Amino acid sequence: MRDKVVLAYSGGLDTSVAIKWLREKYNLDVIALTIDVGNEPDFSTVRDKALKVGATKALVKDAKELFVNHFIFPALRADAIYEGQYPLATALSRPLMAKLLVDIAREEGAQAVAHGCTGKGNDQVRFEVSISALAPELKIMAPAREWGMTRQQTINYAKRYDIPLPITLASPYSIDENLWGRSIECGILEDPWVEPPEEAFSWTKSPREAPDEASYVEIGFEAGTPVAVDGQKLGGVSLIGWLNELAGSHGVGRIDHVENRLVGIKSREIYEAPAAVVLLEAHRALEAITLSKSQLRFKQKVAAEYADLIYDGLWFTAQHQDLAAYITSSQRFVTGTVRLKLFKGKCSIVGRKSPLSLYSYGLATYDKGDQFDQSAAPGFIHIWGLPVRTQVQIQPLGEAEGPLNIMQPKKTGEDNK
Ligand code: ARG
């Protein structure tokens, strides 16, 4: 009996060649596992292809609900955006895939798991750190990193073994997509000076061609999780799918990011993430009325940590559990509705409300009904300014270098004589 390997199978060129290669080179039975995170509509074709190429078994797992509820929504509640730009679609999917690979490997009695990543990217790190945390006993194989074939050699290999070439081969770009977004790399995009050609985009209309009429949308949140659109309850998968369509049709969600990869290189990535952009904006707008100033400030730091942790492949860590506990607690009053306007590539918040809002009209208004006690302000200012007055009397300003030099005109050489 042959040893078995479970391969994360996308149906693309590299993983198709990998099925054959693992069989030829290591004499393994290959179980192809295709994971649906909202990427490809036609999984039965992918499955058939795996079998045709030589997999002994081909499994398709619908992981959309898992992906949304256990990966996307936690990241949304955290406001996780890598380097202020990337909503982390690919990065979030990898730990889920790692978990499913491990589950299937155990069910099938496989000794190894395999992925199709090269040795230059982040995904290999995310897969392998996660797999080895969950199942240290499993061997991890990375054929595309090991075989050392150029793209052309890989194509030749495919032709030699009668492996059907994917139609996407004509495209100069390398694409990864799931519910939370689409990433586009390679080709002309590798020159960070070049504006991405229109053909690189597929989820978003060019803002120029977007409708002249704005769309308004209301998103309802409960404890930081989006649960309704325009007053209608909607499950997470449908809500995200629907928003991708609507916001994408208005040209919302294009991102051009020169990012710092985990392996030390900078790479230029284009993303389309209409639903992610809209939901992240909306969520932050709701937090702005339901969290205090200090909660908001501290949470921003946690968000940056959390985004790095996701990007860096550290999903299955104690640090993650600790941050997640804070984030969950922070969301207990983040309930309410946000109103957005989508227009010509832009998503603007135009309204927000919550039964738990900390915004008080009575305190904010300059009209009648003002409840703010202005007579208390002098006492507040007196105490607030106390340390400032104390210090300036003992340590006069203007002696140190810096912006306050305006206090003392610079002496010229003449004066110094
Ligand atoms: N740069 C992004 C990330 O590291 C996207 C990677 C896309 N992955 C891929 N295999 N094409 O998360």
Coordinates of C-alpha atoms and ligand atoms in Angstrom, one line a residue:
M1 CA 0.0 0.0 0.0
R2 CA 1.2 3.5 -0.9
D3 CA 1.6 6.3 1.6
K4 CA -1.0 9.0 1.2
V5 CA -0.7 12.8 1.0
V6 CA -3.5 15.3 1.1
L7 CA -2.9 18.1 -1.3
A8 CA -4.6 21.5 -1.1
Y9 CA -5.9 21.6 -4.7
S10 CA -7.1 24.7 -6.4
G11 CA -7.4 23.3 -9.9
G12 CA -4.7 25.6 -11.2
L13 CA -1.6 24.7 -13.1
D14 CA 0.8 24.2 -10.2
T15 CA -1.4 22.1 -8.0
S16 CA -2.5 20.0 -11.0
V17 CA 1.1 19.3 -11.9
A18 CA 1.7 18.6 -8.2
I19 CA -0.7 15.7 -8.3
K20 CA 1.3 14.0 -11.0
W21 CA 4.6 15.0 -9.6
L22 CA 3.9 13.7 -6.1
R23 CA 2.9 10.4 -7.6
E24 CA 5.9 10.2 -10.0
K25 CA 8.6 11.4 -7.7
Y26 CA 7.5 10.0 -4.3
N27 CA 5.1 7.2 -5.4
L28 CA 2.3 8.7 -3.2
D29 CA -1.5 8.3 -3.4
V30 CA -2.7 11.9 -3.7
I31 CA -5.9 12.9 -2.1
A32 CA -6.9 16.3 -3.6
L33 CA -8.8 18.6 -1.2
T34 CA -10.5 21.6 -2.7
I35 CA -11.7 24.1 -0.2
D36 CA -14.5 26.5 -1.2
V37 CA -14.0 29.8 0.5
G38 CA -16.1 31.6 -2.1
N39 CA -13.5 31.5 -4.9
E40 CA -14.7 29.3 -7.7
P41 CA -18.3 28.7 -8.8
D42 CA -17.7 25.3 -10.5
F43 CA -16.2 22.9 -8.1
S44 CA -17.4 19.7 -9.8
T45 CA -15.1 20.6 -12.8
V46 CA -12.2 21.1 -10.4
R47 CA -13.0 17.7 -8.8
D48 CA -13.1 15.9 -12.1
K49 CA -9.9 17.5 -13.2
A50 CA -8.1 16.2 -10.0
L51 CA -9.2 12.7 -10.7
K52 CA -8.3 12.9 -14.4
V53 CA -4.8 14.1 -13.6
G54 CA -4.3 11.2 -11.2
A55 CA -5.6 11.9 -7.7
T56 CA -6.9 8.7 -6.0
K57 CA -9.6 10.7 -4.3
A58 CA -10.9 14.2 -4.8
L59 CA -12.8 16.0 -2.1
V60 CA -14.6 19.4 -2.2
K61 CA -15.4 21.0 1.1
D62 CA -17.7 24.0 1.3
A63 CA -16.0 26.1 4.0
K64 CA -17.8 29.4 3.3
E65 CA -19.7 29.5 6.6
L66 CA -16.7 28.5 8.6
F67 CA -14.6 31.1 6.8
V68 CA -17.1 33.9 7.4
N69 CA -18.0 33.1 11.0
H70 CA -14.6 32.1 12.4
F71 CA -12.1 34.1 10.3
I72 CA -13.7 37.0 8.4
F73 CA -16.0 38.3 11.0
P74 CA -13.5 38.1 13.9
A75 CA -11.1 40.1 11.7
L76 CA -13.8 42.6 10.9
R77 CA -14.6 43.0 14.6
A78 CA -11.0 43.6 15.2
D79 CA -10.8 46.2 12.3
A80 CA -7.8 44.2 11.0
I81 CA -6.2 45.8 8.0
Y82 CA -2.6 45.0 7.2
E83 CA -0.4 48.1 6.9
G84 CA -3.5 50.3 6.7
Q85 CA -4.5 48.9 3.3
Y86 CA -5.0 45.1 2.9
P87 CA -8.1 43.5 4.4
L88 CA -6.3 40.2 4.6
A89 CA -8.5 38.0 2.4
T90 CA -5.8 35.4 1.4
A91 CA -4.1 35.6 4.8
L92 CA -7.3 34.7 6.6
S93 CA -8.1 31.7 4.4
R94 CA -4.8 29.9 5.0
P95 CA -5.2 28.8 8.6
L96 CA -8.7 27.5 7.8
M97 CA -7.3 25.5 4.9
A98 CA -4.5 24.2 7.1
K99 CA -7.1 23.1 9.7
L100 CA -9.1 21.3 7.0
L101 CA -6.0 19.6 5.5
V102 CA -5.1 18.3 8.9
D103 CA -8.6 17.0 9.6
I104 CA -8.8 15.2 6.3
A105 CA -5.2 13.8 6.6
R106 CA -6.3 12.3 10.0
E107 CA -9.5 10.9 8.6
E108 CA -7.8 9.4 5.6
G109 CA -4.8 8.1 7.5
A110 CA -2.4 10.2 5.4
Q111 CA 1.2 10.7 6.6
A112 CA 1.7 14.0 4.8
V113 CA 0.0 17.1 3.5
A114 CA 1.0 19.3 0.6
H115 CA 0.4 22.8 -0.7
G116 CA 1.2 24.5 -4.0
C117 CA 3.0 27.6 -2.7
T118 CA 6.4 28.7 -4.0
G119 CA 9.2 29.6 -1.7
K120 CA 8.9 33.4 -2.1
G121 CA 5.5 34.2 -0.6
N122 CA 3.7 34.5 2.6
D123 CA 1.3 31.6 2.0
Q124 CA 3.9 28.8 2.5
V125 CA 4.6 30.3 5.9
R126 CA 1.0 30.5 6.9
F127 CA 0.3 27.0 5.8
E128 CA 3.3 25.4 7.4
V129 CA 3.2 27.3 10.7
S130 CA -0.5 26.4 11.1
I131 CA -0.2 22.8 10.0
S132 CA 2.8 22.1 12.3
A133 CA 1.0 23.7 15.2
L134 CA -2.1 21.6 14.7
A135 CA -0.4 18.3 13.7
P136 CA 3.3 18.2 14.4
E137 CA 3.3 14.5 13.3
L138 CA 2.4 15.3 9.7
K139 CA 5.0 15.7 7.0
I140 CA 4.6 18.9 5.0
M141 CA 5.4 18.8 1.3
A142 CA 5.7 21.9 -1.0
P143 CA 6.2 20.5 -4.6
A144 CA 6.2 23.9 -6.3
R145 CA 9.0 25.0 -4.0
E146 CA 10.9 21.8 -4.4
W147 CA 10.7 21.0 -8.1
G148 CA 12.6 24.1 -9.3
M149 CA 10.8 24.3 -12.6
T150 CA 10.2 27.7 -14.3
R151 CA 6.7 28.5 -15.4
Q152 CA 7.5 27.3 -18.9
Q153 CA 8.9 24.1 -17.7
T154 CA 5.8 23.5 -15.6
I155 CA 3.7 24.1 -18.7
N156 CA 5.8 21.6 -20.6
Y157 CA 5.5 19.1 -17.8
A158 CA 1.7 19.5 -17.9
K159 CA 1.7 19.0 -21.7
R160 CA 3.9 15.9 -21.4
Y161 CA 1.5 14.3 -19.0
D162 CA -1.7 15.4 -20.7
I163 CA -2.7 17.7 -17.8
P164 CA -5.3 20.1 -19.1
L165 CA -4.0 23.7 -19.0
P166 CA -6.3 26.1 -17.3
I167 CA -7.7 28.9 -19.4
T168 CA -6.4 31.4 -16.9
L169 CA -3.0 30.6 -18.2
A170 CA -3.4 33.3 -20.9
S171 CA -3.7 35.9 -18.1
P172 CA -0.3 37.5 -17.2
Y173 CA -1.6 37.9 -13.6
S174 CA -1.5 35.6 -10.6
I175 CA -4.8 35.8 -8.8
D176 CA -6.2 34.5 -5.5
E177 CA -9.8 35.1 -4.5
N178 CA -12.3 34.3 -1.8
L179 CA -15.3 36.0 -0.3
W180 CA -13.2 38.7 1.5
G181 CA -11.3 39.8 -1.6
R182 CA -9.3 39.2 -4.7
S183 CA -5.6 39.7 -5.1
I184 CA -3.8 40.4 -8.4
E185 CA 0.0 40.2 -8.8
C186 CA 2.6 39.8 -11.5
G187 CA 2.9 41.0 -15.1
I188 CA 3.0 44.7 -15.5
L189 CA 1.9 45.3 -11.9
E190 CA 5.5 44.4 -10.8
D191 CA 6.4 47.9 -11.8
P192 CA 5.1 50.0 -8.9
W193 CA 5.1 53.1 -11.1
V194 CA 2.6 51.7 -13.6
E195 CA -1.1 52.3 -13.1
P196 CA -2.9 49.0 -13.0
P197 CA -4.6 48.3 -16.4
E198 CA -8.4 48.1 -16.3
E199 CA -8.2 44.4 -17.4
A200 CA -6.6 43.5 -14.0
F201 CA -9.9 44.2 -12.3
S202 CA -12.8 41.8 -12.4
W203 CA -14.9 42.5 -9.3
T204 CA -15.0 46.3 -9.6
K205 CA -16.2 48.6 -12.3
S206 CA -14.0 51.5 -13.2
P207 CA -15.3 54.4 -11.1
R208 CA -15.6 56.3 -14.4
E209 CA -18.1 53.8 -15.7
A210 CA -19.9 53.4 -12.4
P211 CA -23.6 54.6 -12.3
D212 CA -24.2 58.3 -12.1
E213 CA -26.8 57.6 -9.4
A214 CA -25.4 56.8 -5.9
S215 CA -26.6 53.7 -4.0
Y216 CA -27.4 54.0 -0.3
V217 CA -27.2 51.0 1.9
E218 CA -27.9 50.4 5.6
I219 CA -25.9 47.8 7.5
G220 CA -27.1 46.5 10.8
F221 CA -24.6 45.2 13.4
E222 CA -25.0 43.2 16.5
A223 CA -22.1 43.1 18.9
G224 CA -19.8 44.0 16.1
T225 CA -21.1 41.5 13.6
P226 CA -23.0 42.5 10.5
V227 CA -26.4 40.8 10.5
A228 CA -28.7 42.9 8.3
V229 CA -28.8 44.9 5.1
D230 CA -31.5 47.6 4.7
G231 CA -33.4 46.2 7.6
Q232 CA -33.4 42.6 6.3
K233 CA -31.6 39.9 8.3
L234 CA -29.0 38.2 6.2
G235 CA -26.5 35.4 6.8
G236 CA -22.9 36.3 6.6
V237 CA -22.1 34.5 3.4
S238 CA -25.0 36.1 1.5
L239 CA -24.4 39.5 3.0
I240 CA -20.8 39.6 1.9
G241 CA -21.6 38.2 -1.5
W242 CA -24.3 40.8 -2.0
L243 CA -22.1 43.7 -0.9
N244 CA -19.3 42.6 -3.2
E245 CA -21.7 42.9 -6.1
L246 CA -23.3 46.2 -5.1
A247 CA -20.1 48.0 -4.0
G248 CA -18.1 46.5 -6.9
S249 CA -20.7 47.9 -9.4
H250 CA -19.9 51.3 -8.0
G251 CA -16.2 50.8 -8.3
V252 CA -15.7 50.7 -4.6
G253 CA -12.9 48.5 -3.1
R254 CA -9.8 48.9 -5.3
I255 CA -6.6 48.9 -3.4
D256 CA -3.0 49.5 -4.6
H257 CA -0.5 48.4 -2.0
V258 CA 3.2 48.0 -1.9
E259 CA 3.4 45.7 1.0
N260 CA 6.1 44.2 3.2
R261 CA 6.1 40.4 2.9
L262 CA 7.0 38.2 5.7
V263 CA 9.9 36.8 3.7
G264 CA 11.5 40.3 3.6
I265 CA 10.6 41.5 0.1
K266 CA 8.4 44.4 -0.8
S267 CA 5.7 43.5 -3.4
R268 CA 3.2 45.5 -5.3
E269 CA -0.3 44.0 -4.9
I270 CA -3.6 45.1 -6.3
Y271 CA -6.7 44.1 -4.3
E272 CA -10.4 44.2 -5.0
A273 CA -12.3 44.0 -1.8
P274 CA -15.6 45.8 -2.1
A275 CA -17.5 44.1 0.7
A276 CA -14.5 44.3 3.0
V277 CA -13.9 48.0 2.4
V278 CA -17.6 48.8 3.0
L279 CA -17.9 46.6 6.1
L280 CA -14.7 47.8 7.7
E281 CA -15.7 51.4 7.2
A282 CA -19.2 50.8 8.5
H283 CA -17.9 48.9 11.6
R284 CA -15.5 51.6 12.5
A285 CA -18.2 54.2 12.2
L286 CA -20.4 52.3 14.6
E287 CA -17.5 51.9 17.0
A288 CA -17.0 55.7 16.9
I289 CA -20.4 56.2 18.6
T290 CA -20.4 53.1 20.9
L291 CA -16.9 53.0 22.3
S292 CA -15.2 55.6 24.5
K293 CA -12.2 57.6 23.4
S294 CA -9.8 55.4 25.3
Q295 CA -11.4 52.2 24.1
L296 CA -11.0 53.4 20.5
R297 CA -7.4 54.4 21.0
F298 CA -6.4 51.1 22.6
K299 CA -8.4 49.1 20.1
Q300 CA -6.5 50.6 17.2
K301 CA -3.3 49.2 18.7
V302 CA -4.9 45.8 19.1
A303 CA -6.1 46.0 15.5
A304 CA -2.6 46.6 14.2
E305 CA -1.2 43.7 16.3
Y306 CA -4.1 41.5 15.2
A307 CA -3.6 42.3 11.5
D308 CA 0.1 41.6 11.7
L309 CA -0.6 38.3 13.5
I310 CA -3.0 37.2 10.7
Y311 CA -0.6 38.3 8.0
D312 CA 2.4 36.6 9.7
G313 CA 0.7 33.2 9.9
L314 CA 0.3 33.2 13.6
W315 CA -3.4 32.3 13.8
F316 CA -3.0 29.3 16.0
T317 CA -1.2 31.0 18.9
A318 CA -1.9 31.9 22.5
Q319 CA -1.3 35.6 21.6
H320 CA -4.2 35.4 19.2
Q321 CA -6.5 33.9 21.8
D322 CA -5.6 36.7 24.2
L323 CA -6.2 39.5 21.7
A324 CA -9.4 37.8 20.5
A325 CA -10.7 37.8 24.1
Y326 CA -10.1 41.6 24.3
I327 CA -11.8 42.2 20.9
T328 CA -14.8 40.1 21.8
S329 CA -15.3 42.0 25.0
S330 CA -14.9 45.3 23.2
Q331 CA -17.7 44.5 20.9
R332 CA -20.5 43.9 23.5
F333 CA -22.1 47.3 22.9
V334 CA -21.2 47.7 19.2
T335 CA -24.8 47.3 18.0
G336 CA -26.6 49.6 15.7
T337 CA -27.0 50.7 12.1
V338 CA -24.7 52.5 9.7
R339 CA -25.8 54.2 6.5
L340 CA -23.4 54.4 3.6
K341 CA -23.3 56.0 0.2
L342 CA -21.6 54.3 -2.7
F343 CA -20.7 56.5 -5.6
K344 CA -18.0 56.5 -8.3
G345 CA -15.4 54.5 -6.5
K346 CA -16.1 56.0 -3.1
C347 CA -17.8 54.7 0.0
S348 CA -18.8 57.4 2.5
I349 CA -20.5 57.0 5.8
V350 CA -23.6 59.3 5.8
G351 CA -25.3 58.2 9.0
R352 CA -25.0 56.0 12.1
K353 CA -27.3 55.2 15.0
S354 CA -27.3 52.9 18.0
P355 CA -29.5 52.3 21.0
L356 CA -26.3 52.3 23.0
S357 CA -24.8 55.3 21.4
L358 CA -22.6 57.5 23.5
Y359 CA -23.3 60.5 21.3
S360 CA -25.5 62.9 23.2
Y361 CA -27.4 65.5 21.3
G362 CA -28.1 67.4 24.6
L363 CA -24.4 67.7 25.2
A364 CA -23.3 68.4 21.6
T365 CA -25.8 70.9 20.5
Y366 CA -25.3 74.6 20.2
D367 CA -29.0 75.1 19.9
K368 CA -31.6 75.3 22.7
G369 CA -31.8 72.2 24.7
D370 CA -28.0 72.5 25.5
Q371 CA -27.4 70.5 28.7
F372 CA -23.6 71.1 28.8
D373 CA -22.7 73.1 31.9
Q374 CA -20.5 75.8 30.5
S375 CA -19.9 77.3 34.0
A376 CA -18.0 74.2 34.9
A377 CA -15.4 74.8 32.1
P378 CA -13.2 77.3 34.0
G379 CA -12.7 74.9 36.9
F380 CA -11.9 72.1 34.5
I381 CA -9.4 74.2 32.6
H382 CA -7.8 75.3 35.8
I383 CA -7.0 71.8 36.9
W384 CA -6.2 70.5 33.4
G385 CA -3.6 73.3 33.0
L386 CA -2.1 72.9 36.4
P387 CA 0.9 70.7 35.5
V388 CA 1.5 72.9 32.4
R389 CA 1.7 76.1 34.5
T390 CA 3.7 74.4 37.2
Q391 CA 6.3 73.2 34.7
V392 CA 6.7 76.3 32.7
Q393 CA 7.4 78.4 35.8
I394 CA 10.2 76.1 36.9
Q395 CA 11.5 75.2 33.4
P396 CA 11.0 78.3 31.1
L397 CA 10.1 77.5 27.5
G398 CA 12.3 78.5 24.7
E399 CA 15.6 77.3 26.1
A400 CA 15.4 73.9 24.3
E401 CA 15.8 73.5 20.6
G402 CA 12.6 72.9 18.7
P403 CA 9.5 74.4 17.4
L404 CA 9.1 76.7 20.4
N405 CA 12.2 78.7 19.2
I406 CA 9.7 81.1 17.8
M407 CA 9.6 82.4 21.4
Q408 CA 13.2 83.7 21.2
P409 CA 14.4 85.2 17.9
K410 CA 17.6 83.4 16.8
K411 CA 20.7 85.4 17.7
T412 CA 22.8 86.5 14.7
G413 CA 26.5 86.3 14.6
E414 CA 26.6 90.1 15.0
D415 CA 24.6 90.0 18.3
N416 CA 26.9 87.4 19.6
K417 CA 30.0 89.6 19.6
Ligands
ARG1 N1 0.0 39.4 -0.7 C1 -1.2 38.8 -0.2 C2 -0.9 38.0 1.0 O1 0.2 37.7 1.3 C3 -1.9 38.0 -1.3 C4 -1.3 36.7 -1.6 C5 -2.0 36.0 -2.7 N2 -1.6 34.6 -2.7 C6 -1.4 34.0 -3.8 N3 -0.9 32.7 -3.7 N4 -1.6 34.5 -5.0 O2 -1.8 37.7 1.7

